[in-house]
Amino acid sequence: MRQDHLISAAHLSREDIEAVLDRAAEIDDDTAAFRQRHAGKVLGLCFFEPSTRTRMSFDTAMKRLGGQTVDMGPVESSSVKKGETLADTVRVVEGYADALVLRHPSEGAATMAAEFVDIPLVNAGDGAGQHPSQTLLDLYTIRENAGLDDLTIGIMGDLKYGRTVHSLAGALTNFDVSQHFISPESLRLPRNVRYDLHAAGAQVKEHTQLDDVLPELDVLYVTRIQRERFPDENEYRKVAGQYQIDAETLEAATDDLTVMHPLPRVDEISPDIDDTDHATYFEQAHNGIPVRMALLDILLSQADD
Ligand code: NCD
């Protein structure tokens, strides 16, 4: 990887992505071979926002590499409550850990924090900005189920505030992918994300109705409306409950359609899809382990050199 840190999916080349995905496949084939790989190393977990999957899968990934983790714990019981700045927190944790995973409600927080530390830092979500390690596990799941070239993907839901969408859309420009974005008008992709996609020469189409494009899709990536990021609860209520899919919706899709979701889901995917061959979101969440093991392995090994 060309970077010491992983801050944005926009910094990942096709080679970087394939290096992580190939390493993850190796780990999936023979996890035992990596069991002592980073014995004695410590990963710092600093989560300033709620998390289940990301926190637990980084924790598990580090332990499966033979390492250990130190967790800042909830913000309420940390020194952040006493007014400590993010810069100070990460500088302190740098003294305890060999790498750092940071989630923060402010867009740009990881970029800023990375300026204060020399150990590898992974952005595990910065507000409505980026979530690049999620993107790597999304790409791994897509590669396993549909292949990453000659792919038609629909990305649906909260495209404005959804950081997993911003990261995934950018990373997909490295591949031969046609991207369809489905959302209410008020939750379209932010202008800067659209601009970057066009600048990268991506094939991008926007829709307000899933029906317009569903039969063409190989992958449908569904996202949650990011309620916590709406400045006004009324604006949330206007779009809540839209863009739900159920087994009947998918009758118009091909048999091979792969349905993904970064989770947690609220009501966007009906449980009646869970037992169909389309449902890939739990497999996607499980892929967080080999992919985050691969990412940590690459970053920690690079830092040793
Ligand atoms: C996502 C996130 O935090 O951005 N969750 C995750 O990491 N899997 C998606 C979401 O919260 O909707």
GROMACS .gro file of N, CA and C in nm, residues 5-149:
model
  435
    5HIS      N    1  -0.132   0.532   0.642
    5HIS     CA    2  -0.261   0.532   0.710
    5HIS      C    3  -0.370   0.494   0.609
    6LEU      N    4  -0.490   0.461   0.659
    6LEU     CA    5  -0.603   0.445   0.567
    6LEU      C    6  -0.710   0.546   0.609
    7ILE      N    7  -0.714   0.657   0.538
    7ILE     CA    8  -0.804   0.767   0.574
    7ILE      C    9  -0.924   0.774   0.480
    8SER      N   10  -0.897   0.757   0.350
    8SER     CA   11  -1.004   0.770   0.252
    8SER      C   12  -0.988   0.663   0.145
    9ALA      N   13  -1.100   0.611   0.096
    9ALA     CA   14  -1.094   0.513  -0.012
    9ALA      C   15  -1.037   0.576  -0.139
   10ALA      N   16  -1.045   0.710  -0.147
   10ALA     CA   17  -0.992   0.780  -0.265
   10ALA      C   18  -0.840   0.765  -0.274
   11HIS      N   19  -0.774   0.730  -0.164
   11HIS     CA   20  -0.629   0.713  -0.167
   11HIS      C   21  -0.589   0.574  -0.213
   12LEU      N   22  -0.687   0.485  -0.233
   12LEU     CA   23  -0.655   0.346  -0.267
   12LEU      C   24  -0.650   0.327  -0.419
   13SER      N   25  -0.540   0.272  -0.468
   13SER     CA   26  -0.531   0.237  -0.610
   13SER      C   27  -0.591   0.097  -0.628
   14ARG      N   28  -0.609   0.058  -0.752
   14ARG     CA   29  -0.657  -0.078  -0.778
   14ARG      C   30  -0.559  -0.181  -0.720
   15GLU      N   31  -0.429  -0.152  -0.732
   15GLU     CA   32  -0.327  -0.245  -0.678
   15GLU      C   33  -0.339  -0.256  -0.525
   16ASP      N   34  -0.358  -0.143  -0.459
   16ASP     CA   35  -0.375  -0.145  -0.313
   16ASP      C   36  -0.495  -0.231  -0.274
   17ILE      N   37  -0.604  -0.209  -0.344
   17ILE     CA   38  -0.728  -0.282  -0.312
   17ILE      C   39  -0.706  -0.431  -0.334
   18GLU      N   40  -0.646  -0.465  -0.448
   18GLU     CA   41  -0.628  -0.607  -0.478
   18GLU      C   42  -0.531  -0.672  -0.379
   19ALA      N   43  -0.433  -0.596  -0.333
   19ALA     CA   44  -0.338  -0.652  -0.235
   19ALA      C   45  -0.412  -0.690  -0.107
   20VAL      N   46  -0.503  -0.604  -0.061
   20VAL     CA   47  -0.578  -0.635   0.062
   20VAL      C   48  -0.673  -0.751   0.038
   21LEU      N   49  -0.743  -0.747  -0.074
   21LEU     CA   50  -0.842  -0.852  -0.102
   21LEU      C   51  -0.773  -0.988  -0.121
   22ASP      N   52  -0.660  -0.989  -0.187
   22ASP     CA   53  -0.589  -1.116  -0.207
   22ASP      C   54  -0.537  -1.170  -0.074
   23ARG      N   55  -0.486  -1.080   0.011
   23ARG     CA   56  -0.438  -1.124   0.142
   23ARG      C   57  -0.555  -1.177   0.225
   24ALA      N   58  -0.670  -1.111   0.215
   24ALA     CA   59  -0.790  -1.156   0.289
   24ALA      C   60  -0.831  -1.296   0.242
   25ALA      N   61  -0.819  -1.322   0.112
   25ALA     CA   62  -0.855  -1.454   0.059
   25ALA      C   63  -0.760  -1.560   0.113
   26GLU      N   64  -0.630  -1.523   0.122
   26GLU     CA   65  -0.530  -1.615   0.180
   26GLU      C   66  -0.566  -1.647   0.326
   27ILE      N   67  -0.604  -1.543   0.399
   27ILE     CA   68  -0.639  -1.559   0.541
   27ILE      C   69  -0.764  -1.647   0.554
   28ASP      N   70  -0.861  -1.623   0.465
   28ASP     CA   71  -0.984  -1.703   0.466
   28ASP      C   72  -0.952  -1.851   0.443
   29ASP      N   73  -0.854  -1.878   0.356
   29ASP     CA   74  -0.817  -2.016   0.323
   29ASP      C   75  -0.744  -2.084   0.438
   30ASP      N   76  -0.662  -2.006   0.511
   30ASP     CA   77  -0.577  -2.068   0.613
   30ASP      C   78  -0.552  -1.969   0.727
   31THR      N   79  -0.654  -1.945   0.807
   31THR     CA   80  -0.644  -1.846   0.916
   31THR      C   81  -0.533  -1.885   1.014
   32ALA      N   82  -0.515  -2.017   1.035
   32ALA     CA   83  -0.417  -2.065   1.134
   32ALA      C   84  -0.277  -2.016   1.101
   33ALA      N   85  -0.247  -1.999   0.972
   33ALA     CA   86  -0.112  -1.957   0.932
   33ALA      C   87  -0.080  -1.815   0.979
   34PHE      N   88  -0.185  -1.739   1.014
   34PHE     CA   89  -0.164  -1.600   1.055
   34PHE      C   90  -0.177  -1.580   1.206
   35ARG      N   91  -0.194  -1.691   1.278
   35ARG     CA   92  -0.231  -1.685   1.419
   35ARG      C   93  -0.131  -1.611   1.508
   36GLN      N   94  -0.003  -1.618   1.474
   36GLN     CA   95   0.099  -1.551   1.557
   36GLN      C   96   0.164  -1.433   1.486
   37ARG      N   97   0.108  -1.395   1.373
   37ARG     CA   98   0.171  -1.298   1.283
   37ARG      C   99   0.209  -1.168   1.353
   38HIS      N  100   0.122  -1.117   1.440
   38HIS     CA  101   0.152  -0.990   1.506
   38HIS      C  102   0.146  -1.003   1.659
   39ALA      N  103   0.196  -1.117   1.705
   39ALA     CA  104   0.202  -1.141   1.850
   39ALA      C  105   0.284  -1.029   1.915
   40GLY      N  106   0.235  -0.980   2.028
   40GLY     CA  107   0.307  -0.873   2.099
   40GLY      C  108   0.268  -0.734   2.053
   41LYS      N  109   0.191  -0.724   1.945
   41LYS     CA  110   0.148  -0.591   1.897
   41LYS      C  111   0.013  -0.554   1.959
   42VAL      N  112  -0.008  -0.424   1.972
   42VAL     CA  113  -0.132  -0.375   2.033
   42VAL      C  114  -0.203  -0.279   1.936
   43LEU      N  115  -0.333  -0.295   1.925
   43LEU     CA  116  -0.416  -0.206   1.842
   43LEU      C  117  -0.501  -0.118   1.935
   44GLY      N  118  -0.496   0.012   1.915
   44GLY     CA  119  -0.578   0.104   1.994
   44GLY      C  120  -0.712   0.128   1.925
   45LEU      N  121  -0.820   0.119   2.002
   45LEU     CA  122  -0.955   0.142   1.947
   45LEU      C  123  -1.012   0.269   2.010
   46CYS      N  124  -1.031   0.372   1.928
   46CYS     CA  125  -1.087   0.497   1.978
   46CYS      C  126  -1.216   0.526   1.903
   47PHE      N  127  -1.328   0.499   1.967
   47PHE     CA  128  -1.459   0.517   1.903
   47PHE      C  129  -1.535   0.627   1.976
   48PHE      N  130  -1.554   0.738   1.906
   48PHE     CA  131  -1.627   0.852   1.960
   48PHE      C  132  -1.772   0.850   1.914
   49GLU      N  133  -1.813   0.740   1.849
   49GLU     CA  134  -1.950   0.722   1.801
   49GLU      C  135  -1.985   0.576   1.820
   50PRO      N  136  -2.116   0.543   1.828
   50PRO     CA  137  -2.154   0.402   1.847
   50PRO      C  138  -2.101   0.312   1.736
   51SER      N  139  -2.075   0.188   1.770
   51SER     CA  140  -2.028   0.089   1.673
   51SER      C  141  -2.044  -0.050   1.732
   52THR      N  142  -2.087  -0.144   1.652
   52THR     CA  143  -2.088  -0.285   1.695
   52THR      C  144  -1.990  -0.361   1.608
   53ARG      N  145  -2.024  -0.368   1.478
   53ARG     CA  146  -1.945  -0.448   1.384
   53ARG      C  147  -1.801  -0.400   1.370
   54THR      N  148  -1.786  -0.270   1.349
   54THR     CA  149  -1.652  -0.220   1.316
   54THR      C  150  -1.559  -0.239   1.436
   55ARG      N  151  -1.609  -0.202   1.554
   55ARG     CA  152  -1.526  -0.215   1.673
   55ARG      C  153  -1.495  -0.363   1.701
   56MET      N  154  -1.601  -0.446   1.700
   56MET     CA  155  -1.580  -0.587   1.736
   56MET      C  156  -1.496  -0.661   1.631
   57SER      N  157  -1.512  -0.623   1.504
   57SER     CA  158  -1.436  -0.697   1.403
   57SER      C  159  -1.289  -0.653   1.401
   58PHE      N  160  -1.260  -0.527   1.428
   58PHE     CA  161  -1.119  -0.488   1.441
   58PHE      C  162  -1.056  -0.556   1.563
   59ASP      N  163  -1.133  -0.561   1.671
   59ASP     CA  164  -1.086  -0.625   1.794
   59ASP      C  165  -1.054  -0.773   1.767
   60THR      N  166  -1.151  -0.841   1.704
   60THR     CA  167  -1.133  -0.983   1.673
   60THR      C  168  -1.018  -1.004   1.575
   61ALA      N  169  -1.012  -0.919   1.473
   61ALA     CA  170  -0.909  -0.934   1.370
   61ALA      C  171  -0.770  -0.925   1.433
   62MET      N  172  -0.750  -0.826   1.522
   62MET     CA  173  -0.619  -0.808   1.584
   62MET      C  174  -0.585  -0.930   1.670
   63LYS      N  175  -0.686  -0.981   1.743
   63LYS     CA  176  -0.660  -1.097   1.829
   63LYS      C  177  -0.631  -1.221   1.746
   64ARG      N  178  -0.697  -1.235   1.633
   64ARG     CA  179  -0.670  -1.352   1.546
   64ARG      C  180  -0.533  -1.344   1.478
   65LEU      N  181  -0.473  -1.224   1.481
   65LEU     CA  182  -0.336  -1.210   1.430
   65LEU      C  183  -0.234  -1.229   1.543
   66GLY      N  184  -0.283  -1.264   1.661
   66GLY     CA  185  -0.193  -1.286   1.774
   66GLY      C  186  -0.171  -1.163   1.859
   67GLY      N  187  -0.230  -1.049   1.817
   67GLY     CA  188  -0.209  -0.924   1.890
   67GLY      C  189  -0.314  -0.901   1.997
   68GLN      N  190  -0.308  -0.782   2.055
   68GLN     CA  191  -0.404  -0.744   2.159
   68GLN      C  192  -0.462  -0.607   2.128
   69THR      N  193  -0.567  -0.571   2.201
   69THR     CA  194  -0.627  -0.439   2.177
   69THR      C  195  -0.642  -0.362   2.307
   70VAL      N  196  -0.636  -0.230   2.296
   70VAL     CA  197  -0.676  -0.144   2.409
   70VAL      C  198  -0.786  -0.053   2.357
   71ASP      N  199  -0.893  -0.045   2.434
   71ASP     CA  200  -1.012   0.027   2.389
   71ASP      C  201  -1.034   0.149   2.479
   72MET      N  202  -1.050   0.265   2.416
   72MET     CA  203  -1.075   0.388   2.491
   72MET      C  204  -1.205   0.378   2.572
   73GLY      N  205  -1.297   0.289   2.525
   73GLY     CA  206  -1.426   0.276   2.594
   73GLY      C  207  -1.520   0.389   2.555
   74PRO      N  208  -1.634   0.397   2.621
   74PRO     CA  209  -1.732   0.499   2.584
   74PRO      C  210  -1.680   0.640   2.611
   75VAL      N  211  -1.716   0.733   2.524
   75VAL     CA  212  -1.672   0.873   2.539
   75VAL      C  213  -1.706   0.926   2.678
   76GLU      N  214  -1.822   0.885   2.731
   76GLU     CA  215  -1.869   0.936   2.861
   76GLU      C  216  -1.771   0.907   2.974
   77SER      N  217  -1.696   0.795   2.961
   77SER     CA  218  -1.604   0.763   3.070
   77SER      C  219  -1.458   0.790   3.034
   78SER      N  220  -1.435   0.865   2.924
   78SER     CA  221  -1.297   0.896   2.884
   78SER      C  222  -1.264   1.041   2.918
   79SER      N  223  -1.137   1.077   2.899
   79SER     CA  224  -1.095   1.214   2.930
   79SER      C  225  -1.152   1.317   2.834
   80VAL      N  226  -1.215   1.269   2.725
   80VAL     CA  227  -1.280   1.361   2.632
   80VAL      C  228  -1.383   1.443   2.710
   81LYS      N  229  -1.447   1.379   2.808
   81LYS     CA  230  -1.547   1.446   2.892
   81LYS      C  231  -1.484   1.560   2.972
   82LYS      N  232  -1.353   1.550   2.995
   82LYS     CA  233  -1.286   1.658   3.070
   82LYS      C  234  -1.237   1.768   2.976
   83GLY      N  235  -1.263   1.751   2.846
   83GLY     CA  236  -1.226   1.856   2.751
   83GLY      C  237  -1.100   1.827   2.673
   84GLU      N  238  -1.054   1.702   2.677
   84GLU     CA  239  -0.932   1.671   2.602
   84GLU      C  240  -0.958   1.682   2.452
   85THR      N  241  -0.860   1.734   2.379
   85THR     CA  242  -0.876   1.747   2.234
   85THR      C  243  -0.846   1.613   2.168
   86LEU      N  244  -0.897   1.596   2.045
   86LEU     CA  245  -0.871   1.473   1.969
   86LEU      C  246  -0.720   1.457   1.944
   87ALA      N  247  -0.654   1.566   1.915
   87ALA     CA  248  -0.509   1.561   1.889
   87ALA      C  249  -0.436   1.504   2.010
   88ASP      N  250  -0.472   1.548   2.128
   88ASP     CA  251  -0.406   1.497   2.249
   88ASP      C  252  -0.440   1.350   2.272
   89THR      N  253  -0.567   1.314   2.254
   89THR     CA  254  -0.607   1.175   2.277
   89THR      C  255  -0.524   1.082   2.188
   90VAL      N  256  -0.516   1.113   2.058
   90VAL     CA  257  -0.444   1.020   1.969
   90VAL      C  258  -0.294   1.019   1.998
   91ARG      N  259  -0.239   1.133   2.039
   91ARG     CA  260  -0.096   1.136   2.073
   91ARG      C  261  -0.067   1.049   2.195
   92VAL      N  262  -0.161   1.048   2.288
   92VAL     CA  263  -0.144   0.964   2.407
   92VAL      C  264  -0.155   0.816   2.369
   93VAL      N  265  -0.258   0.783   2.290
   93VAL     CA  266  -0.279   0.642   2.253
   93VAL      C  267  -0.162   0.591   2.169
   94GLU      N  268  -0.099   0.679   2.093
   94GLU     CA  269   0.018   0.639   2.014
   94GLU      C  270   0.127   0.576   2.103
   95GLY      N  271   0.133   0.622   2.226
   95GLY     CA  272   0.232   0.566   2.319
   95GLY      C  273   0.194   0.428   2.372
   96TYR      N  274   0.068   0.390   2.353
   96TYR     CA  275   0.020   0.260   2.405
   96TYR      C  276   0.009   0.154   2.298
   97ALA      N  277  -0.002   0.197   2.173
   97ALA     CA  278  -0.043   0.103   2.067
   97ALA      C  279   0.047   0.111   1.944
   98ASP      N  280   0.041   0.007   1.861
   98ASP     CA  281   0.121   0.002   1.738
   98ASP      C  282   0.042   0.048   1.615
   99ALA      N  283  -0.090   0.055   1.631
   99ALA     CA  284  -0.177   0.107   1.526
   99ALA      C  285  -0.305   0.154   1.594
  100LEU      N  286  -0.382   0.235   1.522
  100LEU     CA  287  -0.495   0.302   1.585
  100LEU      C  288  -0.615   0.300   1.491
  101VAL      N  289  -0.731   0.267   1.546
  101VAL     CA  290  -0.856   0.274   1.468
  101VAL      C  291  -0.941   0.384   1.530
  102LEU      N  292  -0.985   0.477   1.447
  102LEU     CA  293  -1.056   0.594   1.498
  102LEU      C  294  -1.191   0.611   1.431
  103ARG      N  295  -1.295   0.624   1.511
  103ARG     CA  296  -1.428   0.664   1.459
  103ARG      C  297  -1.467   0.792   1.530
  104HIS      N  298  -1.518   0.889   1.451
  104HIS     CA  299  -1.547   1.020   1.509
  104HIS      C  300  -1.664   1.083   1.435
  105PRO      N  301  -1.748   1.160   1.505
  105PRO     CA  302  -1.864   1.220   1.436
  105PRO      C  303  -1.830   1.333   1.339
  106SER      N  304  -1.708   1.388   1.345
  106SER     CA  305  -1.676   1.502   1.257
  106SER      C  306  -1.605   1.459   1.130
  107GLU      N  307  -1.657   1.506   1.018
  107GLU     CA  308  -1.593   1.478   0.891
  107GLU      C  309  -1.454   1.544   0.892
  108GLY      N  310  -1.353   1.471   0.850
  108GLY     CA  311  -1.217   1.527   0.848
  108GLY      C  312  -1.139   1.494   0.975
  109ALA      N  313  -1.204   1.433   1.076
  109ALA     CA  314  -1.135   1.406   1.204
  109ALA      C  315  -1.014   1.314   1.183
  110ALA      N  316  -1.029   1.212   1.099
  110ALA     CA  317  -0.918   1.117   1.081
  110ALA      C  318  -0.802   1.183   1.008
  111THR      N  319  -0.833   1.269   0.912
  111THR     CA  320  -0.727   1.340   0.839
  111THR      C  321  -0.646   1.424   0.936
  112MET      N  322  -0.718   1.492   1.025
  112MET     CA  323  -0.651   1.578   1.123
  112MET      C  324  -0.570   1.493   1.221
  113ALA      N  325  -0.632   1.386   1.273
  113ALA     CA  326  -0.565   1.304   1.374
  113ALA      C  327  -0.437   1.242   1.319
  114ALA      N  328  -0.441   1.203   1.191
  114ALA     CA  329  -0.325   1.136   1.130
  114ALA      C  330  -0.202   1.227   1.128
  115GLU      N  331  -0.224   1.357   1.135
  115GLU     CA  332  -0.111   1.450   1.134
  115GLU      C  333  -0.035   1.448   1.266
  116PHE      N  334  -0.098   1.390   1.368
  116PHE     CA  335  -0.035   1.392   1.501
  116PHE      C  336   0.029   1.261   1.541
  117VAL      N  337   0.014   1.157   1.455
  117VAL     CA  338   0.070   1.027   1.494
  117VAL      C  339   0.154   0.966   1.382
  118ASP      N  340   0.252   0.885   1.423
  118ASP     CA  341   0.335   0.815   1.325
  118ASP      C  342   0.292   0.670   1.307
  119ILE      N  343   0.216   0.616   1.403
  119ILE     CA  344   0.168   0.477   1.386
  119ILE      C  345   0.054   0.477   1.284
  120PRO      N  346   0.030   0.362   1.215
  120PRO     CA  347  -0.079   0.357   1.118
  120PRO      C  348  -0.213   0.389   1.182
  121LEU      N  349  -0.290   0.473   1.115
  121LEU     CA  350  -0.423   0.510   1.164
  121LEU      C  351  -0.527   0.471   1.060
  122VAL      N  352  -0.631   0.401   1.104
  122VAL     CA  353  -0.740   0.363   1.014
  122VAL      C  354  -0.863   0.445   1.049
  123ASN      N  355  -0.918   0.511   0.948
  123ASN     CA  356  -1.042   0.585   0.966
  123ASN      C  357  -1.159   0.487   0.965
  124ALA      N  358  -1.223   0.471   1.079
  124ALA     CA  359  -1.336   0.377   1.089
  124ALA      C  360  -1.468   0.454   1.081
  125GLY      N  361  -1.466   0.568   1.013
  125GLY     CA  362  -1.585   0.650   0.995
  125GLY      C  363  -1.563   0.788   1.054
  126ASP      N  364  -1.571   0.891   0.967
  126ASP     CA  365  -1.561   1.030   1.014
  126ASP      C  366  -1.687   1.103   0.968
  127GLY      N  367  -1.784   1.111   1.058
  127GLY     CA  368  -1.911   1.178   1.025
  127GLY      C  369  -1.969   1.122   0.897
  128ALA      N  370  -2.012   1.214   0.809
  128ALA     CA  371  -2.068   1.171   0.680
  128ALA      C  372  -1.959   1.158   0.574
  129GLY      N  373  -1.834   1.152   0.620
  129GLY     CA  374  -1.721   1.151   0.524
  129GLY      C  375  -1.693   1.017   0.462
  130GLN      N  376  -1.606   0.939   0.524
  130GLN     CA  377  -1.552   0.817   0.464
  130GLN      C  378  -1.555   0.701   0.563
  131HIS      N  379  -1.550   0.580   0.511
  131HIS     CA  380  -1.542   0.459   0.595
  131HIS      C  381  -1.469   0.353   0.511
  132PRO      N  382  -1.339   0.375   0.487
  132PRO     CA  383  -1.269   0.294   0.386
  132PRO      C  384  -1.250   0.147   0.420
  133SER      N  385  -1.241   0.110   0.550
  133SER     CA  386  -1.223  -0.034   0.577
  133SER      C  387  -1.353  -0.109   0.549
  134GLN      N  388  -1.468  -0.041   0.566
  134GLN     CA  389  -1.596  -0.100   0.527
  134GLN      C  390  -1.595  -0.126   0.376
  135THR      N  391  -1.541  -0.029   0.303
  135THR     CA  392  -1.535  -0.044   0.157
  135THR      C  393  -1.454  -0.166   0.117
  136LEU      N  394  -1.344  -0.190   0.185
  136LEU     CA  395  -1.263  -0.307   0.149
  136LEU      C  396  -1.340  -0.436   0.170
  137LEU      N  397  -1.418  -0.444   0.279
  137LEU     CA  398  -1.495  -0.568   0.298
  137LEU      C  399  -1.614  -0.574   0.203
  138ASP      N  400  -1.666  -0.457   0.164
  138ASP     CA  401  -1.771  -0.454   0.061
  138ASP      C  402  -1.716  -0.505  -0.072
  139LEU      N  403  -1.597  -0.458  -0.107
  139LEU     CA  404  -1.537  -0.499  -0.235
  139LEU      C  405  -1.504  -0.648  -0.235
  140TYR      N  406  -1.459  -0.696  -0.121
  140TYR     CA  407  -1.428  -0.840  -0.108
  140TYR      C  408  -1.556  -0.921  -0.132
  141THR      N  409  -1.665  -0.876  -0.071
  141THR     CA  410  -1.793  -0.945  -0.084
  141THR      C  411  -1.843  -0.939  -0.229
  142ILE      N  412  -1.828  -0.823  -0.291
  142ILE     CA  413  -1.871  -0.809  -0.431
  142ILE      C  414  -1.786  -0.900  -0.520
  143ARG      N  415  -1.654  -0.900  -0.496
  143ARG     CA  416  -1.566  -0.983  -0.579
  143ARG      C  417  -1.603  -1.130  -0.569
  144GLU      N  418  -1.634  -1.175  -0.446
  144GLU     CA  419  -1.670  -1.316  -0.424
  144GLU      C  420  -1.802  -1.354  -0.489
  145ASN      N  421  -1.897  -1.259  -0.491
  145ASN     CA  422  -2.033  -1.293  -0.534
  145ASN      C  423  -2.065  -1.255  -0.678
  146ALA      N  424  -2.006  -1.147  -0.726
  146ALA     CA  425  -2.046  -1.098  -0.859
  146ALA      C  426  -1.927  -1.064  -0.948
  147GLY      N  427  -1.808  -1.056  -0.889
  147GLY     CA  428  -1.690  -1.013  -0.967
  147GLY      C  429  -1.685  -0.862  -0.971
  148LEU      N  430  -1.565  -0.808  -0.986
  148LEU     CA  431  -1.551  -0.662  -0.978
  148LEU      C  432  -1.541  -0.593  -1.114
  149ASP      N  433  -1.542  -0.670  -1.221
  149ASP     CA  434  -1.538  -0.605  -1.352
  149ASP      C  435  -1.664  -0.641  -1.429
   0.00000   0.00000   0.00000
